[in-house]
Short mmCIF file of C-alpha atoms and ligand atoms in Angstrom, two decimals:
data_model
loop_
_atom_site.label_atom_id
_atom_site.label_comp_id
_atom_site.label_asym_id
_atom_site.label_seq_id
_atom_site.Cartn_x
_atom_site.Cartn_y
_atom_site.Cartn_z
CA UNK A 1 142.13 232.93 225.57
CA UNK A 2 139.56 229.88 224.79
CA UNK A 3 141.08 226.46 223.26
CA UNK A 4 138.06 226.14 221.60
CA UNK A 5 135.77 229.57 221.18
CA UNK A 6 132.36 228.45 221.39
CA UNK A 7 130.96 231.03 223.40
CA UNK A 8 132.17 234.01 221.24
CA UNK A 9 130.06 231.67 218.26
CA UNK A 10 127.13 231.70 220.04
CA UNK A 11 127.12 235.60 220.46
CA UNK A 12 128.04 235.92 216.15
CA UNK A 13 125.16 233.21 216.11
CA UNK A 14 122.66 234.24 218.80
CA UNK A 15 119.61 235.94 217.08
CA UNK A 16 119.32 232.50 214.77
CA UNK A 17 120.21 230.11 217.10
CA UNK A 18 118.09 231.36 219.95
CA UNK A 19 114.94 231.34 217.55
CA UNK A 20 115.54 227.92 216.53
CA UNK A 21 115.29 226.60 219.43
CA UNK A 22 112.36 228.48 220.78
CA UNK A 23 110.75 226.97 218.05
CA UNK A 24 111.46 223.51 218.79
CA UNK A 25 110.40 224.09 222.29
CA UNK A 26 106.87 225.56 221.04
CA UNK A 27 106.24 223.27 218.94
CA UNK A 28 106.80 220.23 221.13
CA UNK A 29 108.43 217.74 218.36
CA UNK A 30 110.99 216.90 221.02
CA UNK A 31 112.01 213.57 218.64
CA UNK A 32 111.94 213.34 214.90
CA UNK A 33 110.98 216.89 214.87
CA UNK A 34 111.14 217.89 210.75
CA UNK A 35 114.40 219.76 211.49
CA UNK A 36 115.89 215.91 211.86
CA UNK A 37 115.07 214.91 207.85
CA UNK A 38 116.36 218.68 207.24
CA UNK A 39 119.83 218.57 208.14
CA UNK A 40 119.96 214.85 207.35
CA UNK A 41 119.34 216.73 203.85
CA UNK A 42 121.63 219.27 203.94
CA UNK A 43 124.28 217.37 205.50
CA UNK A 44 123.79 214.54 202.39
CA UNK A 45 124.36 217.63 200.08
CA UNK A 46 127.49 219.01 201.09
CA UNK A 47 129.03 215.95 201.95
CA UNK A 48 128.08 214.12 198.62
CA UNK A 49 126.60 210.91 199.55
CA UNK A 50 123.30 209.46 199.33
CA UNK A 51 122.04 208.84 202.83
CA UNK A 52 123.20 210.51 206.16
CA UNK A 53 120.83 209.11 209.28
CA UNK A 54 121.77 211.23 212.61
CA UNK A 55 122.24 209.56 215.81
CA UNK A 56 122.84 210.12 219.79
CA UNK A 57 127.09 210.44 219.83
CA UNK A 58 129.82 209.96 217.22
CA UNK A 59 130.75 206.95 219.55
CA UNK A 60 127.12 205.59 218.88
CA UNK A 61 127.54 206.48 214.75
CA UNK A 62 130.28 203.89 214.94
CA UNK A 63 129.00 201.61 216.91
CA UNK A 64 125.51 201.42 214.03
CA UNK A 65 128.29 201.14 211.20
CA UNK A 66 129.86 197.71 213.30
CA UNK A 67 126.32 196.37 213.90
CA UNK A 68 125.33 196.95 210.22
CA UNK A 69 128.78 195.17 208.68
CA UNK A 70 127.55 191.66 210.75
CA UNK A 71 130.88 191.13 212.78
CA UNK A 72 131.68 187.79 214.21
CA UNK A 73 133.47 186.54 216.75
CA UNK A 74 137.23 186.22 215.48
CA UNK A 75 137.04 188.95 212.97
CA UNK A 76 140.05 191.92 212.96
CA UNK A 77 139.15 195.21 212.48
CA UNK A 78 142.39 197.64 211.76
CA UNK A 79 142.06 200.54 213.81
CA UNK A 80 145.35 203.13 214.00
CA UNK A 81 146.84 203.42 216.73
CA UNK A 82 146.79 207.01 217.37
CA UNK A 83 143.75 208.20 218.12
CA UNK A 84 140.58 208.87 220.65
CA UNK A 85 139.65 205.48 222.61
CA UNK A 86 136.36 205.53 220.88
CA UNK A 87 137.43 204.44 217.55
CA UNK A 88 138.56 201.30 218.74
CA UNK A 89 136.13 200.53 221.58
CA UNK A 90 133.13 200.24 219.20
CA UNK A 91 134.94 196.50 217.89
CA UNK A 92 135.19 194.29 221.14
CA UNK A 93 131.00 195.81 222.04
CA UNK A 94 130.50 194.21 218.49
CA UNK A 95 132.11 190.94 219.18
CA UNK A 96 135.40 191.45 217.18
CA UNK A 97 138.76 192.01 217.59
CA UNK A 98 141.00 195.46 216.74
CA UNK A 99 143.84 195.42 215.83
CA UNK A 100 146.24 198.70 215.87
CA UNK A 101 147.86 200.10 212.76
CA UNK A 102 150.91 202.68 213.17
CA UNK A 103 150.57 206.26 211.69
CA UNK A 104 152.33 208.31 209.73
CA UNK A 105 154.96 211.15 211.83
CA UNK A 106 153.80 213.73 209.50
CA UNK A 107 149.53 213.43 208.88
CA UNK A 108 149.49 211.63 212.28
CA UNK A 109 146.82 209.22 210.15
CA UNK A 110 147.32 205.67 209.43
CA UNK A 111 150.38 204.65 207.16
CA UNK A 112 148.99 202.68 204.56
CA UNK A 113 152.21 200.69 204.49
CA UNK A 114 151.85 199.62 207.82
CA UNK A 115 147.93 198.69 207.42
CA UNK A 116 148.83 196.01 204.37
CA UNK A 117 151.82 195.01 206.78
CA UNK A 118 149.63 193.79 209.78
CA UNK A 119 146.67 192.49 207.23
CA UNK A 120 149.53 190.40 205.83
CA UNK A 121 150.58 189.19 209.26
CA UNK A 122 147.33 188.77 211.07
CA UNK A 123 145.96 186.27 207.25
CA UNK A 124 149.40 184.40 208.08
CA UNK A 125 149.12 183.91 211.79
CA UNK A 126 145.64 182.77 210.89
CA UNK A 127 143.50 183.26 214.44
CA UNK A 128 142.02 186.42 212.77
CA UNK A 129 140.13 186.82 210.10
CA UNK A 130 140.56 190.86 209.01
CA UNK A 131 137.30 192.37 207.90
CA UNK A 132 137.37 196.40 208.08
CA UNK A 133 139.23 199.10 208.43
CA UNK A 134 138.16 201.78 210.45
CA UNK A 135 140.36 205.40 208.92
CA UNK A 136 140.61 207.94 211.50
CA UNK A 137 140.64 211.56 209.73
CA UNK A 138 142.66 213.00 212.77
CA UNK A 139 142.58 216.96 213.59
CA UNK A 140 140.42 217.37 210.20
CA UNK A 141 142.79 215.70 207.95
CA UNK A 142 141.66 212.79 205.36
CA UNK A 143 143.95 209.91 205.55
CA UNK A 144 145.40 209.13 202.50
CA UNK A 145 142.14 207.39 201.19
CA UNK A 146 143.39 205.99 197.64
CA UNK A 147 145.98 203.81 199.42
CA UNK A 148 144.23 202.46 202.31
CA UNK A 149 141.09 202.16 199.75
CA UNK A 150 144.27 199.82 197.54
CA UNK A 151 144.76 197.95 200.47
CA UNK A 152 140.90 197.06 201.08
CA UNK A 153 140.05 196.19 197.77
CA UNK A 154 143.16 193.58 197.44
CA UNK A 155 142.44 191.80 200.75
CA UNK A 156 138.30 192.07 200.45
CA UNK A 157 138.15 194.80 203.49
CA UNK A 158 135.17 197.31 204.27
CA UNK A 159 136.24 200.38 204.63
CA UNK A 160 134.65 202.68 207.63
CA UNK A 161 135.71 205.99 207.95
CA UNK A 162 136.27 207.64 211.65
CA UNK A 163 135.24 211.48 210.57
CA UNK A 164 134.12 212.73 214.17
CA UNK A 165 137.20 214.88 213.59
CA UNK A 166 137.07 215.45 209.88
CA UNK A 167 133.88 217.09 208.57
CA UNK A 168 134.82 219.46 206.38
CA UNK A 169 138.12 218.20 205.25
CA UNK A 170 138.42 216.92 201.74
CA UNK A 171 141.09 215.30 199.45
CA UNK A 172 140.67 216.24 195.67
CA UNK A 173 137.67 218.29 196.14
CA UNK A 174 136.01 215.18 197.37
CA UNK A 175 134.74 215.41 201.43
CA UNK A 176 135.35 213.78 204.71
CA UNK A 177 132.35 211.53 205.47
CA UNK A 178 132.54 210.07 201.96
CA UNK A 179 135.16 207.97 201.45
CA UNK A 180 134.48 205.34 203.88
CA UNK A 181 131.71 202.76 202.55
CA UNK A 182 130.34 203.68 205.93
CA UNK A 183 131.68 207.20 207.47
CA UNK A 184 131.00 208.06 211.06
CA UNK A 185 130.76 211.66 212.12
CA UNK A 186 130.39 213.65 215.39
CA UNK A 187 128.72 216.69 216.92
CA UNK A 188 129.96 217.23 220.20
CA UNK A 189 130.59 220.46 221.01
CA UNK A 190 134.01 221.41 220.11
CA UNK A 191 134.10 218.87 216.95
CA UNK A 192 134.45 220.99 213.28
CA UNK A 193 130.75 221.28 213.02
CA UNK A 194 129.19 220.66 217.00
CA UNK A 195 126.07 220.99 218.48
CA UNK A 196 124.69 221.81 221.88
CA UNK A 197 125.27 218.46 223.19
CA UNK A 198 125.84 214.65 221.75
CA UNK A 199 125.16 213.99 218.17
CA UNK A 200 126.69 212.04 215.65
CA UNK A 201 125.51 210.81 211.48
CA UNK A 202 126.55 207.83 209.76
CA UNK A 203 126.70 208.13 205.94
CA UNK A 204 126.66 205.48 203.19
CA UNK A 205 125.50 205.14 199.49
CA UNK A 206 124.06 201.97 200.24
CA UNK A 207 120.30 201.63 200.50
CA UNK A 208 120.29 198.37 202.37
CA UNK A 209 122.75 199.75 205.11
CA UNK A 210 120.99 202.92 205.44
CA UNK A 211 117.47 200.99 206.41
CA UNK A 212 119.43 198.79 208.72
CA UNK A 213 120.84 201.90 210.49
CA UNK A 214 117.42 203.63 210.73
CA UNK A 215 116.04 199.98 211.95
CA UNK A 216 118.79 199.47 214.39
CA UNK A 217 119.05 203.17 215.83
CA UNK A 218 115.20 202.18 217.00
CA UNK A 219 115.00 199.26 218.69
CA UNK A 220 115.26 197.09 215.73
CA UNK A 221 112.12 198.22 214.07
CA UNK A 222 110.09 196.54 211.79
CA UNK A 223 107.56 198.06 210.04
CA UNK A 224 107.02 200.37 213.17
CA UNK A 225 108.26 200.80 216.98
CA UNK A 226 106.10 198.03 217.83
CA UNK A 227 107.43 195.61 215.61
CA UNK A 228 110.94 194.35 216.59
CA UNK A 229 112.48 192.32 213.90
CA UNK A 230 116.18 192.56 215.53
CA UNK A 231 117.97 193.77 218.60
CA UNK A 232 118.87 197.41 217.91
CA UNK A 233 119.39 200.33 220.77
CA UNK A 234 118.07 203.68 221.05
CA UNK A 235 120.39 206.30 219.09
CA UNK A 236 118.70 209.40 217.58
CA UNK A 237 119.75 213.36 217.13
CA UNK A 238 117.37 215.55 219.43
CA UNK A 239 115.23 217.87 217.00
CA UNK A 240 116.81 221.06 219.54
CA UNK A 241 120.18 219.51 218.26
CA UNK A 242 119.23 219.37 214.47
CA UNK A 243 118.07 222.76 214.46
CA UNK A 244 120.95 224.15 216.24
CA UNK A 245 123.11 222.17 213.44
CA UNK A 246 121.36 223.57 210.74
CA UNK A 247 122.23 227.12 211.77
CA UNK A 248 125.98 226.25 212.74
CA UNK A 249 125.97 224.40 209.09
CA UNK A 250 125.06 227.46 207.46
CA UNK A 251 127.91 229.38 209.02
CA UNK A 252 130.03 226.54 208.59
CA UNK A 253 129.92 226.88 204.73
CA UNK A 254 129.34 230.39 204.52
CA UNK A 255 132.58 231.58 206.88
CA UNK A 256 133.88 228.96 209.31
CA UNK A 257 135.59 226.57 207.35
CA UNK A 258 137.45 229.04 205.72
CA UNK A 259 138.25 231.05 208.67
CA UNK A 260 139.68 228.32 210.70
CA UNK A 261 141.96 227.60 207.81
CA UNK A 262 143.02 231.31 208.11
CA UNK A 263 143.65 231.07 211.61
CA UNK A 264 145.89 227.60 210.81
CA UNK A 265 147.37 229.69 208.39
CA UNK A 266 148.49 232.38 210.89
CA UNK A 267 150.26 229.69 212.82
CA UNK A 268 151.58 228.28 209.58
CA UNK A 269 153.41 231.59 208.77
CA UNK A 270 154.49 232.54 212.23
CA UNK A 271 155.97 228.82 213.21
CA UNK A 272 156.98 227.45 210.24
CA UNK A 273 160.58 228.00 211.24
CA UNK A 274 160.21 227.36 214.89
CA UNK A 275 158.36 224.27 215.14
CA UNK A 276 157.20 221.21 213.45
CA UNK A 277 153.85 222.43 212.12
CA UNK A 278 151.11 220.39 210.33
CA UNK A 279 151.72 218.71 207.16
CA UNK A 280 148.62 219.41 204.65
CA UNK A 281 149.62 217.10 201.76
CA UNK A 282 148.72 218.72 198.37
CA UNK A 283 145.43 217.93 197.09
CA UNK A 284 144.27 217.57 200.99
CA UNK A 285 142.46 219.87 203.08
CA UNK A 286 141.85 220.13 206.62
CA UNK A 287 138.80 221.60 208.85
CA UNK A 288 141.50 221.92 211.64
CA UNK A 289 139.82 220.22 214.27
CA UNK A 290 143.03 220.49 215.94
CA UNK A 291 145.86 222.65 215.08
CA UNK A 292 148.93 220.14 216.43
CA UNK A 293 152.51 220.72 216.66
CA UNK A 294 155.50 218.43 217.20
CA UNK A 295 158.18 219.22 219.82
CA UNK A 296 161.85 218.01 219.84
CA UNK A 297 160.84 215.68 222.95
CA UNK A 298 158.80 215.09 225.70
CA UNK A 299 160.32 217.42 228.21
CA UNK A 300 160.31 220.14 225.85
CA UNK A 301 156.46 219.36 225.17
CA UNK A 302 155.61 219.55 228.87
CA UNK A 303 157.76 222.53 230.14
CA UNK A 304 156.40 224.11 226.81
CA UNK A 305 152.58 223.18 227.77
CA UNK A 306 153.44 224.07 231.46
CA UNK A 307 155.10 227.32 229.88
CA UNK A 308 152.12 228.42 228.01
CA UNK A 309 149.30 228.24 231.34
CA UNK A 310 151.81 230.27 233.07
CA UNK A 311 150.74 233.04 230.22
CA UNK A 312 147.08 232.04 230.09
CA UNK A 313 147.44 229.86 226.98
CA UNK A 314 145.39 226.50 226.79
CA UNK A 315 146.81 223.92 225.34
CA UNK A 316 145.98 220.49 225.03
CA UNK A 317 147.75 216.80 224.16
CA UNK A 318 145.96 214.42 222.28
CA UNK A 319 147.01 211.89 222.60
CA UNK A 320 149.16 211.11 225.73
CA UNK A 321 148.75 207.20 225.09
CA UNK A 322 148.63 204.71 222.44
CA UNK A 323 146.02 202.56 221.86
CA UNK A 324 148.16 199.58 221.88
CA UNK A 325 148.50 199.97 225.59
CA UNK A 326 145.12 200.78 226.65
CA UNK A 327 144.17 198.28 229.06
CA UNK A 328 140.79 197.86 227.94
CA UNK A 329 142.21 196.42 224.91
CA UNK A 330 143.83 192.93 224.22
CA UNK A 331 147.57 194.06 223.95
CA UNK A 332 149.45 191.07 223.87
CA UNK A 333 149.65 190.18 219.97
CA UNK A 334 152.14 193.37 219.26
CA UNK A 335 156.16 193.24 219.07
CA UNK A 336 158.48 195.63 220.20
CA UNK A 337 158.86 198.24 216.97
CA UNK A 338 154.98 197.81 215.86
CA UNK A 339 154.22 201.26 216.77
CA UNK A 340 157.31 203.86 216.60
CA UNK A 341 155.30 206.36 215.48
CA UNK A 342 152.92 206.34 217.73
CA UNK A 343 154.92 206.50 220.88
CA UNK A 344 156.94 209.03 219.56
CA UNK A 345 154.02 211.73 218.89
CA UNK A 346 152.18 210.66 221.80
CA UNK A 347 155.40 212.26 223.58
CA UNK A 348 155.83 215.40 221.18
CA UNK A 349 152.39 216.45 220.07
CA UNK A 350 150.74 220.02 221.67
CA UNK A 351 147.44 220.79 220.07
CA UNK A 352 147.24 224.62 220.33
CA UNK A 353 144.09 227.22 220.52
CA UNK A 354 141.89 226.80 216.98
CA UNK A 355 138.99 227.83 215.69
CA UNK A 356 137.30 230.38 213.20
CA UNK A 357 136.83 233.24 215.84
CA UNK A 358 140.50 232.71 216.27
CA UNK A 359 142.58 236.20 215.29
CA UNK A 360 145.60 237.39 214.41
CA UNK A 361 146.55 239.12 217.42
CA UNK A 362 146.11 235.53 219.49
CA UNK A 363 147.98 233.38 216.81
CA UNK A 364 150.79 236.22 217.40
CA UNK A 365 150.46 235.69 221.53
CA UNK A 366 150.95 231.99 221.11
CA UNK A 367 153.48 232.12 218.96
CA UNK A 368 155.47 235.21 220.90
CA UNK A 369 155.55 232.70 224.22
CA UNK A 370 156.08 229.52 222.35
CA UNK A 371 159.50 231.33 221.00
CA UNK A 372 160.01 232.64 224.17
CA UNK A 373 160.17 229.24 225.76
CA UNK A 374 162.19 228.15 222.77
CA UNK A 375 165.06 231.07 223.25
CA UNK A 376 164.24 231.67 219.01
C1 PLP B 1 135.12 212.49 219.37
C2 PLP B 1 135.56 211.27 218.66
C3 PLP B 1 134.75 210.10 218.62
C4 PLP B 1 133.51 209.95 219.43
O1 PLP B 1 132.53 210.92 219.22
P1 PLP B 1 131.47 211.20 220.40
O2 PLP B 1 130.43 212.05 219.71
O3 PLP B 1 132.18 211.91 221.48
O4 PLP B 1 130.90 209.90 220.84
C5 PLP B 1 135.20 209.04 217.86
N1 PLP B 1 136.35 209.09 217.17
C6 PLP B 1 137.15 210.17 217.20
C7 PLP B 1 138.41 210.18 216.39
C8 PLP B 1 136.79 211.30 217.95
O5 PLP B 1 137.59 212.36 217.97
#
């Protein structure tokens, strides 16, 4: 069994994706190939915004939405706590500070009651001034937007949203990559909607953001390559890459998305009573970038994980650590208590085998050994 099933995708996609990138390598448009403006198109479309501009990694989409928001040296940026180093790593390379936010046990995505806490406390102990919040969508769940988006407009925050997990997922038929002022997204591989390498998008409605991205993600253009008007890097989405996208988008919307939520839904039915499953609020969907479950404890977790590759069944835990004690990361400004939450699912979460090819006949294998190992 596969974690992640991207091989048996190729073979349902092969015929399409194997022209598309024949073309690319005929016609020699290596960079900025016309397939690039095309799925920066289509991707604008079904996400709803007004500008998406494709770039080299998820990692590198965030670090163009830091660089375009101007940070200085002693601003905060809120970052939760419970998620991939990359959401947080992007701050410090921009000169800034971030600071970690507890989640919530049940959406594993930032509690909006602790985000206004630690605003609060970092205005009053004055050394930082708190300028964004970066909202992780985590497994291909929204956060809950409306309250965090509260919490920004009373204290005069930018919102960014972290989406490398969440394309696809939407809250109140809006979707993922649209509810930040800035959202970041990724394509690597095993992401909702991957490609054959790195790729990431960053997406706005804001035509002065979207022409510093496209400045920045090439060398600071001017008017051209040649003329430099600020210090930018060198971030763009292969044409192979955007081609390969445009096919997997297709499928996306046709089947994927709904087929992954069939396969969640599998697990939902045969687990419900077994294990903490994943909470969907109402309203919310997910693109199951991860289908996550919470054990009683860590030793359960492990001997469960360990159980499971005895029978062949991958499994994965993200994440074993907090951000909060990362040492890359300044940890000394956090108490005892800050992040509960946190340390608890880093010790109980198992992410188990998702994704659309995903059938019936697996879900039921999981499931069989995980209430094996349970004695249910
Ligand atoms: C994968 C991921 C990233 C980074 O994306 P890359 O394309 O690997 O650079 C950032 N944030 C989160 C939450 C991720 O899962």
């Amino acid at each position: 069994m596969q974690f992640r099933d991207l091989q048996k995708q190729y073979q349902v996609l092969k015929t399409d994706i194997d022209a598309a990138m024949q073309q690319v390598a005929e016609s020699a448009a290596y960079v900025g190939g016309p397939q690039v403006a095309a799925i920066q198109e289509e991707l604008a479309d079904y996400v709803g915004v007004k500008h998406v501009i494709t770039c080299g990694s998820g990692t590198d989409a965030l670090e163009l939405s830091m660089m375009a928001l101007g940070l200085e040296k002693n601003d905060a940026v809120f970052v939760p706590d419970f998620t991939f180093f990359a959401s947080g790593e992007t701050v410090p390379r921009a000169g800034a500070v971030p600071i970690f936010v507890d989640v919530e046990e049940d959406t594993f995505n930032m509690d909006p009651v602790k985000l206004e806490e630690m605003v609060v406390r970092i205005k009053e102990e004055g050394k930082y001034n708190p300028k964004i919040v970066i909202v992780v969508d985590l497994y291909g769940l929204p956060a809950n937007m409306a309250a965090i988006r509260q919490v920004c407009n009373k204290y005069g925050l930018y919102l960014v949203e972290d989406a490398a997990q969440g394309f696809g997922g939407t809250m109140d038929g809006q979707r993922a990559c649209s509810f930040g002022d800035i959202a970041a997204t990724s394509f690597f591989p095993t992401k909702p909607l991957g490609c054959y390498g790195d790729g990431g998008a960053v997406f706005t409605n804001n035509d002065e953001w979207a022409s510093l991205f496209r400045s920045l993600q090439v060398h600071g253009k001017g008017k051209d390559k040649y003329d430099n008007v600020r210090i930018g890097f060198n971030s763009r989405l292969d044409t192979i890459q955007a081609a390969i996208l445009q096919i997997k988008l297709k499928a996306f919307k046709d089947y994927e998305l709904a087929d992954v939520n069939k396969a969640a839904g599998y697990y939902d039915a045969l687990l419900k009573d077994i294990v903490a499953t994943p909470v969907i609020p109402a309203g919310y969907g997910s693109s199951w970038a991860q289908y996550t479950i919470r054990l009683a404890n860590e030793e359960q977790r492990d001997g469960l994980q360990a159980f499971l590759k005895e029978k062949g069944i991958p499994s994965m835990i993200y994440y074993t650590k907090p951000m909060h004690k990362q040492t890359a990361f300044d940890t000394s400004m956090y108490d005892d208590g800050d992040f509960t939450v946190t340390e608890k699912l880093c010790k109980t979460v198992l992410s188990l085998p998702i994704h659309p090819y995903l059938t019936e006949a697996e879900a039921q294998e999981v499931a069989a050994a995980i209430k094996e190992y349970l004695g249910k």
